[in-house]
Tab-separated table of C-alpha atoms in Angstrom:
chain	number	residue	atom	x	y	z
A	9	MET	CA	0.129	0.165	-0.197
A	10	GLU	CA	2.855	2.465	0.817
A	11	ALA	CA	4.327	1.632	-2.484
A	12	LEU	CA	1.338	2.230	-4.282
A	13	LEU	CA	0.766	6.075	-2.634
A	14	SER	CA	4.533	6.761	-3.005
A	15	PRO	CA	4.438	10.135	-4.736
A	16	PRO	CA	6.424	10.635	-7.951
A	17	VAL	CA	9.597	12.846	-7.870
A	18	GLY	CA	8.585	16.356	-9.042
A	19	ARG	CA	9.597	19.878	-8.898
A	20	ARG	CA	9.321	22.116	-5.763
A	21	ASP	CA	6.449	24.272	-5.804
A	22	ARG	CA	7.387	27.410	-4.139
A	23	ARG	CA	4.985	27.782	-1.866
A	24	TYR	CA	6.153	29.231	1.948
A	25	VAL	CA	5.431	27.445	4.691
A	26	ARG	CA	6.150	28.000	8.458
A	27	ARG	CA	8.456	25.619	10.409
A	28	GLY	CA	9.555	26.533	13.978
A	29	GLY	CA	9.198	30.073	13.575
A	30	ARG	CA	11.491	30.328	10.365
A	31	ILE	CA	9.668	30.983	6.715
A	32	GLU	CA	10.731	28.294	4.175
A	33	ARG	CA	9.985	27.214	0.643
A	34	GLY	CA	8.580	23.382	0.241
A	35	LEU	CA	6.507	21.175	-1.099
A	36	SER	CA	2.114	21.993	-1.123
A	37	PRO	CA	0.597	18.900	-0.793
A	38	PHE	CA	-2.638	19.935	-3.270
A	39	SER	CA	-0.386	22.059	-5.817
A	40	PHE	CA	-0.084	20.196	-9.383
A	41	ARG	CA	2.366	22.559	-11.442
A	42	THR	CA	3.348	19.416	-13.163
A	43	GLY	CA	1.576	17.011	-14.985
A	44	THR	CA	3.037	14.041	-13.552
A	45	GLN	CA	1.860	15.105	-9.886
A	46	MET	CA	-1.543	15.674	-11.541
A	47	ASN	CA	-1.424	12.104	-12.867
A	48	TRP	CA	-0.289	10.898	-9.474
A	49	PHE	CA	-2.960	12.501	-7.573
A	50	LYS	CA	-5.561	11.282	-10.096
A	51	HIS	CA	-3.970	7.450	-10.219
A	52	ASN	CA	-3.950	7.131	-6.411
A	53	LEU	CA	-7.408	8.573	-5.511
A	54	THR	CA	-8.940	6.118	-7.872
A	55	ALA	CA	-6.952	3.392	-6.227
A	56	LEU	CA	-7.950	4.461	-3.002
A	57	PHE	CA	-11.644	4.319	-3.825
A	58	VAL	CA	-11.029	0.999	-5.593
A	59	VAL	CA	-9.467	-0.429	-2.402
A	60	ASN	CA	-11.743	0.875	0.268
A	61	LEU	CA	-14.737	-0.198	-2.122
A	62	PHE	CA	-13.362	-3.374	-2.207
A	63	PHE	CA	-12.968	-3.747	1.753
A	64	VAL	CA	-16.629	-2.360	2.550
A	65	CYS	CA	-18.123	-4.456	-0.132
A	66	PHE	CA	-16.244	-7.640	1.181
A	67	GLY	CA	-17.737	-6.842	4.438
A	68	ILE	CA	-21.004	-6.337	3.550
A	69	GLU	CA	-21.176	-9.708	1.700
A	70	ALA	CA	-19.422	-11.483	4.170
A	71	HIS	CA	-22.083	-10.555	6.653
A	72	ALA	CA	-24.972	-11.100	4.168
A	73	GLY	CA	-23.563	-14.668	3.696
A	74	GLU	CA	-23.479	-15.283	7.575
A	75	ALA	CA	-27.319	-14.010	7.501
A	76	LYS	CA	-28.581	-15.728	4.428
A	77	ILE	CA	-28.047	-19.268	5.874
A	78	PRO	CA	-31.576	-20.764	6.385
A	79	LYS	CA	-32.363	-21.803	9.768
A	80	SER	CA	-36.109	-22.833	9.185
A	81	VAL	CA	-36.950	-25.006	5.814
A	82	VAL	CA	-39.977	-26.527	4.536
A	83	SER	CA	-39.912	-29.439	2.246
A	84	LEU	CA	-42.173	-29.903	-0.618
A	85	ALA	CA	-40.945	-33.497	-1.223
A	86	PRO	CA	-40.300	-36.455	0.241
A	87	SER	CA	-36.926	-36.993	-1.184
A	88	VAL	CA	-35.935	-33.473	-0.079
A	89	THR	CA	-37.012	-34.768	3.481
A	90	GLU	CA	-35.042	-37.286	3.396
A	91	THR	CA	-32.108	-35.551	2.334
A	92	LEU	CA	-31.985	-33.149	4.817
A	93	PHE	CA	-32.022	-35.876	7.518
A	94	ALA	CA	-29.331	-37.906	5.710
A	95	LEU	CA	-27.355	-34.339	5.856
A	96	GLY	CA	-27.622	-34.066	9.737
A	97	LEU	CA	-29.861	-31.249	9.203
A	98	GLY	CA	-33.385	-32.128	9.651
A	99	ASP	CA	-33.724	-30.192	12.853
A	100	ARG	CA	-34.153	-27.291	10.501
A	101	LEU	CA	-37.376	-28.843	9.157
A	102	VAL	CA	-40.390	-26.795	9.979
A	103	GLY	CA	-42.925	-28.316	7.675
A	104	VAL	CA	-43.184	-31.239	5.056
A	105	THR	CA	-45.822	-32.986	3.148
A	106	ASN	CA	-48.036	-35.492	4.329
A	107	TYR	CA	-46.127	-37.954	2.412
A	108	CYS	CA	-42.696	-37.415	4.043
A	109	ASP	CA	-42.846	-40.531	6.178
A	110	TYR	CA	-38.851	-41.480	6.504
A	111	PRO	CA	-36.870	-41.352	8.552
A	112	PRO	CA	-39.452	-41.790	11.405
A	113	GLU	CA	-38.399	-38.302	12.906
A	114	ALA	CA	-40.002	-37.171	9.891
A	115	LEU	CA	-43.382	-38.108	11.184
A	116	LYS	CA	-42.929	-35.444	13.977
A	117	VAL	CA	-42.731	-32.640	11.861
A	118	PRO	CA	-45.796	-30.374	11.259
A	119	LYS	CA	-47.364	-31.178	7.550
A	120	ILE	CA	-48.308	-28.554	5.336
A	121	GLY	CA	-50.408	-30.822	2.873
A	122	ASP	CA	-49.885	-33.196	0.096
A	123	PHE	CA	-47.206	-33.765	-2.105
A	124	ILE	CA	-48.714	-32.361	-5.292
A	125	SER	CA	-50.417	-29.363	-4.219
A	126	PRO	CA	-49.071	-28.036	-0.867
A	127	ASN	CA	-51.084	-25.430	1.524
A	128	ILE	CA	-49.896	-22.029	1.261
A	129	GLU	CA	-51.285	-20.846	4.212
A	130	ALA	CA	-49.959	-23.501	6.009
A	131	ILE	CA	-46.043	-22.672	4.525
A	132	MET	CA	-46.786	-19.041	5.327
A	133	ALA	CA	-47.513	-19.647	9.054
A	134	LYS	CA	-44.272	-21.685	9.517
A	135	ARG	CA	-42.376	-18.342	8.356
A	136	PRO	CA	-39.528	-20.529	6.967
A	137	ASP	CA	-36.196	-18.979	5.545
A	138	LEU	CA	-36.178	-21.348	2.405
A	139	VAL	CA	-38.676	-23.791	0.922
A	140	ILE	CA	-36.907	-26.413	-1.402
A	141	GLY	CA	-39.106	-28.836	-3.912
A	142	VAL	CA	-38.261	-30.896	-6.646
A	143	SER	CA	-38.266	-29.592	-10.410
A	144	GLY	CA	-41.094	-31.647	-12.487
A	145	ALA	CA	-42.882	-32.684	-9.488
A	146	THR	CA	-43.592	-29.327	-7.215
A	147	ASP	CA	-46.612	-27.367	-8.480
A	148	LEU	CA	-45.033	-24.507	-10.562
A	149	GLN	CA	-47.849	-22.366	-9.609
A	150	LYS	CA	-47.806	-22.912	-5.993
A	151	THR	CA	-44.028	-21.842	-5.746
A	152	LYS	CA	-44.693	-18.816	-7.702
A	153	GLU	CA	-47.351	-17.899	-5.386
A	154	LEU	CA	-44.569	-18.410	-2.498
A	155	GLU	CA	-42.356	-16.300	-4.303
A	156	ARG	CA	-44.816	-13.519	-4.798
A	157	LEU	CA	-45.741	-13.881	-0.893
A	158	GLY	CA	-41.944	-12.978	-0.520
A	159	LEU	CA	-40.433	-16.490	0.260
A	160	LYS	CA	-37.409	-17.883	-1.020
A	161	VAL	CA	-37.915	-20.962	-3.046
A	162	VAL	CA	-35.598	-23.491	-4.560
A	163	LEU	CA	-36.309	-26.495	-6.895
A	164	VAL	CA	-33.641	-29.134	-7.169
A	165	SER	CA	-33.468	-31.317	-10.299
A	166	ALA	CA	-33.461	-35.409	-9.803
A	167	ALA	CA	-33.866	-37.249	-13.382
A	168	ASN	CA	-30.658	-39.049	-12.933
A	169	LEU	CA	-27.955	-40.009	-10.529
A	170	ASN	CA	-25.707	-37.366	-11.373
A	171	GLU	CA	-28.526	-34.434	-10.505
A	172	ILE	CA	-29.922	-36.229	-7.712
A	173	THR	CA	-26.033	-36.021	-6.042
A	174	ASN	CA	-25.832	-32.590	-7.279
A	175	SER	CA	-29.058	-31.365	-5.635
A	176	MET	CA	-27.576	-33.039	-2.488
A	177	LYS	CA	-24.576	-31.036	-2.607
A	178	SER	CA	-26.577	-27.872	-3.399
A	179	ILE	CA	-28.836	-28.300	-0.340
A	180	ALA	CA	-25.999	-28.781	1.927
A	181	GLY	CA	-24.315	-25.685	0.360
A	182	LEU	CA	-27.120	-23.757	0.672
A	183	LEU	CA	-27.578	-24.550	4.592
A	184	GLY	CA	-24.149	-23.929	5.139
A	185	ASN	CA	-22.500	-27.290	5.429
A	186	GLU	CA	-21.055	-28.500	1.865
A	187	ALA	CA	-19.034	-31.027	4.000
A	188	ALA	CA	-21.829	-33.262	4.703
A	189	GLY	CA	-23.034	-32.782	0.886
A	190	LYS	CA	-19.767	-34.393	-0.256
A	191	ARG	CA	-19.525	-36.810	2.519
A	192	LEU	CA	-23.110	-38.203	1.757
A	193	VAL	CA	-22.575	-38.170	-2.186
A	194	MET	CA	-18.887	-39.953	-1.585
A	195	LYS	CA	-21.167	-42.610	0.575
A	196	ILE	CA	-23.546	-42.823	-2.258
A	197	ASN	CA	-20.749	-43.138	-5.158
A	198	ALA	CA	-19.175	-45.529	-3.309
A	199	GLN	CA	-22.138	-47.843	-3.052
A	200	VAL	CA	-22.806	-47.459	-6.735
A	201	SER	CA	-19.206	-48.726	-7.754
A	202	GLU	CA	-19.541	-51.567	-5.334
A	203	VAL	CA	-22.633	-52.589	-7.073
A	204	LYS	CA	-21.361	-51.763	-10.968
A	205	LYS	CA	-18.441	-54.255	-9.826
A	206	ARG	CA	-20.243	-56.976	-8.919
A	207	VAL	CA	-23.041	-57.036	-11.736
A	208	GLU	CA	-20.398	-56.300	-14.499
A	209	PRO	CA	-19.675	-59.790	-15.570
A	210	ALA	CA	-23.286	-60.717	-15.421
A	211	PRO	CA	-25.419	-60.774	-18.832
A	212	ARG	CA	-28.230	-58.041	-18.739
A	213	ARG	CA	-31.521	-59.253	-17.823
A	214	PRO	CA	-34.767	-57.921	-19.232
A	215	VAL	CA	-36.676	-56.098	-16.631
A	216	LEU	CA	-39.892	-54.917	-15.853
A	217	LEU	CA	-40.911	-52.487	-13.366
A	218	LEU	CA	-44.252	-51.714	-12.456
A	219	VAL	CA	-46.180	-49.084	-10.231
A	220	GLY	CA	-49.670	-50.495	-11.048
A	221	VAL	CA	-51.043	-54.070	-12.490
A	222	ARG	CA	-54.680	-52.818	-13.347
A	223	PRO	CA	-53.514	-51.748	-16.113
A	224	LEU	CA	-49.754	-52.362	-16.357
A	225	ILE	CA	-48.574	-48.950	-15.432
A	226	ALA	CA	-44.436	-49.562	-16.069
A	227	VAL	CA	-41.321	-47.363	-15.303
A	228	GLY	CA	-40.398	-45.878	-18.977
A	229	GLY	CA	-37.230	-44.049	-19.712
A	230	LYS	CA	-35.727	-40.535	-19.199
A	231	ASN	CA	-35.755	-41.054	-15.393
A	232	PHE	CA	-33.484	-42.158	-12.390
A	233	ILE	CA	-35.490	-45.533	-11.930
A	234	ASP	CA	-34.641	-46.181	-15.412
A	235	GLU	CA	-31.381	-45.769	-14.632
A	236	LEU	CA	-31.343	-47.585	-11.507
A	237	ILE	CA	-32.511	-50.734	-13.742
A	238	THR	CA	-29.197	-50.215	-15.818
A	239	LEU	CA	-26.975	-49.726	-12.910
A	240	ALA	CA	-28.509	-52.989	-11.251
A	241	GLY	CA	-27.737	-55.172	-14.528
A	242	GLY	CA	-30.839	-54.820	-15.974
A	243	THR	CA	-32.429	-53.728	-19.231
A	244	ASN	CA	-35.916	-51.903	-18.916
A	245	ILE	CA	-38.060	-53.465	-21.283
A	246	ALA	CA	-39.944	-49.975	-21.486
A	247	GLY	CA	-36.672	-47.811	-21.320
A	248	ASN	CA	-37.042	-46.891	-24.762
A	249	ALA	CA	-40.254	-45.020	-24.080
A	250	GLY	CA	-39.821	-41.180	-24.366
A	251	GLN	CA	-42.094	-40.744	-21.218
A	252	PRO	CA	-41.104	-41.645	-17.466
A	253	TRP	CA	-44.585	-43.665	-16.618
A	254	LEU	CA	-46.700	-45.685	-19.469
A	255	ASN	CA	-49.406	-47.914	-19.734
A	256	LEU	CA	-48.647	-51.437	-21.100
A	257	PRO	CA	-50.179	-53.857	-23.553
A	258	ASP	CA	-50.332	-57.356	-22.284
A	259	GLU	CA	-48.988	-58.346	-25.825
A	260	TYR	CA	-46.109	-55.822	-25.538
A	261	VAL	CA	-44.706	-57.399	-22.287
A	262	VAL	CA	-45.206	-60.777	-23.594
A	263	ALA	CA	-43.184	-60.014	-26.767
A	264	LYS	CA	-40.409	-58.342	-24.727
A	265	ALA	CA	-40.151	-61.514	-22.116
A	266	PRO	CA	-38.916	-59.830	-19.078
A	267	GLN	CA	-37.066	-62.393	-16.812
A	268	VAL	CA	-37.492	-60.300	-13.573
A	269	ILE	CA	-40.651	-58.645	-12.627
A	270	ILE	CA	-40.656	-55.932	-9.852
A	271	GLU	CA	-43.834	-54.698	-8.289
A	272	ALA	CA	-43.104	-51.269	-6.664
A	273	GLY	CA	-45.609	-50.780	-3.865
A	274	MET	CA	-48.569	-52.881	-4.870
A	275	GLY	CA	-50.226	-52.900	-1.350
A	276	SER	CA	-53.742	-53.787	-1.848
A	277	GLU	CA	-53.161	-54.807	-5.402
A	278	ARG	CA	-51.139	-57.817	-4.620
A	279	GLU	CA	-54.108	-60.345	-4.500
A	280	ALA	CA	-55.038	-58.432	-8.002
A	281	SER	CA	-51.301	-58.993	-9.344
A	282	SER	CA	-51.384	-62.659	-8.503
A	283	LYS	CA	-54.570	-63.264	-10.442
A	284	ARG	CA	-52.761	-60.968	-13.055
A	285	TRP	CA	-50.204	-62.800	-13.745
A	286	GLU	CA	-52.055	-66.482	-14.164
A	287	ASP	CA	-52.934	-65.565	-17.706
A	288	LEU	CA	-49.385	-64.655	-18.755
A	289	LYS	CA	-47.489	-67.999	-17.887
A	290	SER	CA	-45.372	-67.639	-20.804
A	291	ILE	CA	-43.891	-64.751	-20.029
A	292	PRO	CA	-40.048	-66.039	-18.191
A	293	ALA	CA	-40.599	-64.326	-14.985
A	294	VAL	CA	-43.866	-65.627	-14.359
A	295	ARG	CA	-42.981	-69.222	-15.220
A	296	GLN	CA	-39.967	-69.176	-13.345
A	297	GLY	CA	-41.582	-67.437	-10.094
A	298	ARG	CA	-39.505	-64.335	-10.341
A	299	ILE	CA	-41.784	-61.665	-9.563
A	300	TYR	CA	-40.873	-59.647	-6.753
A	301	SER	CA	-42.578	-56.888	-4.243
A	302	TYR	CA	-40.530	-54.119	-3.530
A	303	PRO	CA	-41.009	-50.720	-1.169
A	304	SER	CA	-42.294	-47.997	-3.123
A	305	ASP	CA	-41.002	-45.435	-1.234
A	306	LYS	CA	-37.231	-46.743	-1.470
A	307	ILE	CA	-37.251	-47.108	-4.970
A	308	LEU	CA	-39.460	-44.548	-6.123
A	309	ARG	CA	-37.685	-41.316	-4.373
A	310	PRO	CA	-34.644	-39.673	-5.851
A	311	GLY	CA	-32.891	-39.414	-2.535
A	312	PRO	CA	-29.898	-40.387	-0.147
A	313	ARG	CA	-31.479	-44.194	-0.097
A	314	PHE	CA	-30.215	-44.609	-3.863
A	315	GLY	CA	-27.020	-46.676	-3.172
A	316	GLU	CA	-28.952	-49.157	-0.852
A	317	ALA	CA	-31.880	-49.136	-3.398
A	318	LEU	CA	-29.701	-50.040	-6.062
A	319	GLU	CA	-28.165	-52.855	-4.424
A	320	GLU	CA	-31.384	-54.282	-3.462
A	321	LEU	CA	-32.586	-54.111	-6.942
A	322	ALA	CA	-29.226	-55.874	-8.115
A	323	ARG	CA	-30.128	-58.601	-5.609
A	324	LEU	CA	-33.268	-58.983	-7.201
A	325	ILE	CA	-31.664	-59.260	-10.919
A	326	HIS	CA	-28.587	-60.941	-10.217
A	327	PRO	CA	-28.602	-62.829	-6.949
A	328	GLU	CA	-25.818	-65.171	-8.022
A	329	CYS	CA	-23.577	-61.934	-7.708
A	330	PHE	CA	-23.864	-61.423	-4.257
A	331	ASN	CA	-23.590	-65.039	-3.010
A	332	PHE	CA	-20.435	-64.584	-0.867
A	333	ALA	CA	-19.761	-67.917	-0.099
A	334	ASN	CA	-19.986	-69.216	-4.227
A	335	ASN	CA	-19.077	-66.504	-6.007
A	336	GLN	CA	-16.375	-64.525	-4.013
A	337	ARG	CA	-13.111	-65.747	-4.370
A	338	ASN	CA	-9.707	-63.549	-3.547
A	339	GLY	CA	-11.821	-60.566	-3.210
A	340	GLU	CA	-12.852	-60.671	-7.222
A	341	SER	CA	-16.734	-60.982	-8.045
A	342	ARG	CA	-17.889	-64.220	-9.729
A	343	CYS	CA	-21.216	-63.877	-11.404
A	344	GLU	CA	-22.853	-67.225	-12.906
A	345	SER	CA	-26.075	-67.556	-14.354
A	346	PRO	CA	-28.239	-69.891	-11.790
A	347	ARG	CA	-29.251	-73.112	-13.388
A	348	PRO	CA	-32.532	-73.202	-14.931
């Protein structure tokens, strides 16, 4: 700073100053008889202004950054609620949807309406610092209304694994705990890598994943569940569809001959499911008894249980890759197709 503000060598200005009772000629600090002195003043006045502006702005920004960390959050999606708890930030939740039932602690958080159309009045009553929803799932009209009323709303994307993990890091960053986000993502990536290593030697099996049986409502393409099936060593027989969900005619399923059928959260439809497949015994999965029921909340939510759901799905598709006694030797995965 001292070097920056050192004056240039210039002519003495013949001004008289009093020093110790004597009159002497000396430099006048505000006299600019030379262009060099004038340029020096202009240059360093600008520098001083920029330096001071930097420190003032930096101080304001730092202070504002601290003040912006949300202390109260409303979640508009079960996956967001699960993410906050997985990050160790569940105590900041002041409102969640009626469908936010995991972990068990989420049941204790006040409800603000359903997943599709949350209650604006209930949310406003909580006066949250931040509202978090999921792009493509949360009602945009509702979010715009919340923003118009002065609330900060953030929508995270969750179409695939990359977007899911990025959303976790984003949420952690917004809440001032980036380290927790990195740890969670590292854990999920490690789970994914382990499953991929185990199923890599195995042949890909055609898989049908359903969320309804009358009619057959299947998981299509362009969503994270389709990616789950692929990572688990399967091929989604409806994966080429240009939509995430679709009704499938029986003829299509018979033609695609899935070797594994997974019913996500059938619940009351289980009896109907059993009767449904009696007429379709030509399908390999039906003939071999490879129709499995799986909890819908774990597989249909793009949240922190992605890695856990992936391993369990892979065990259903390729159980032979997870038999430690027979298929692990010297730390290597050995997948062999089971005998028919």
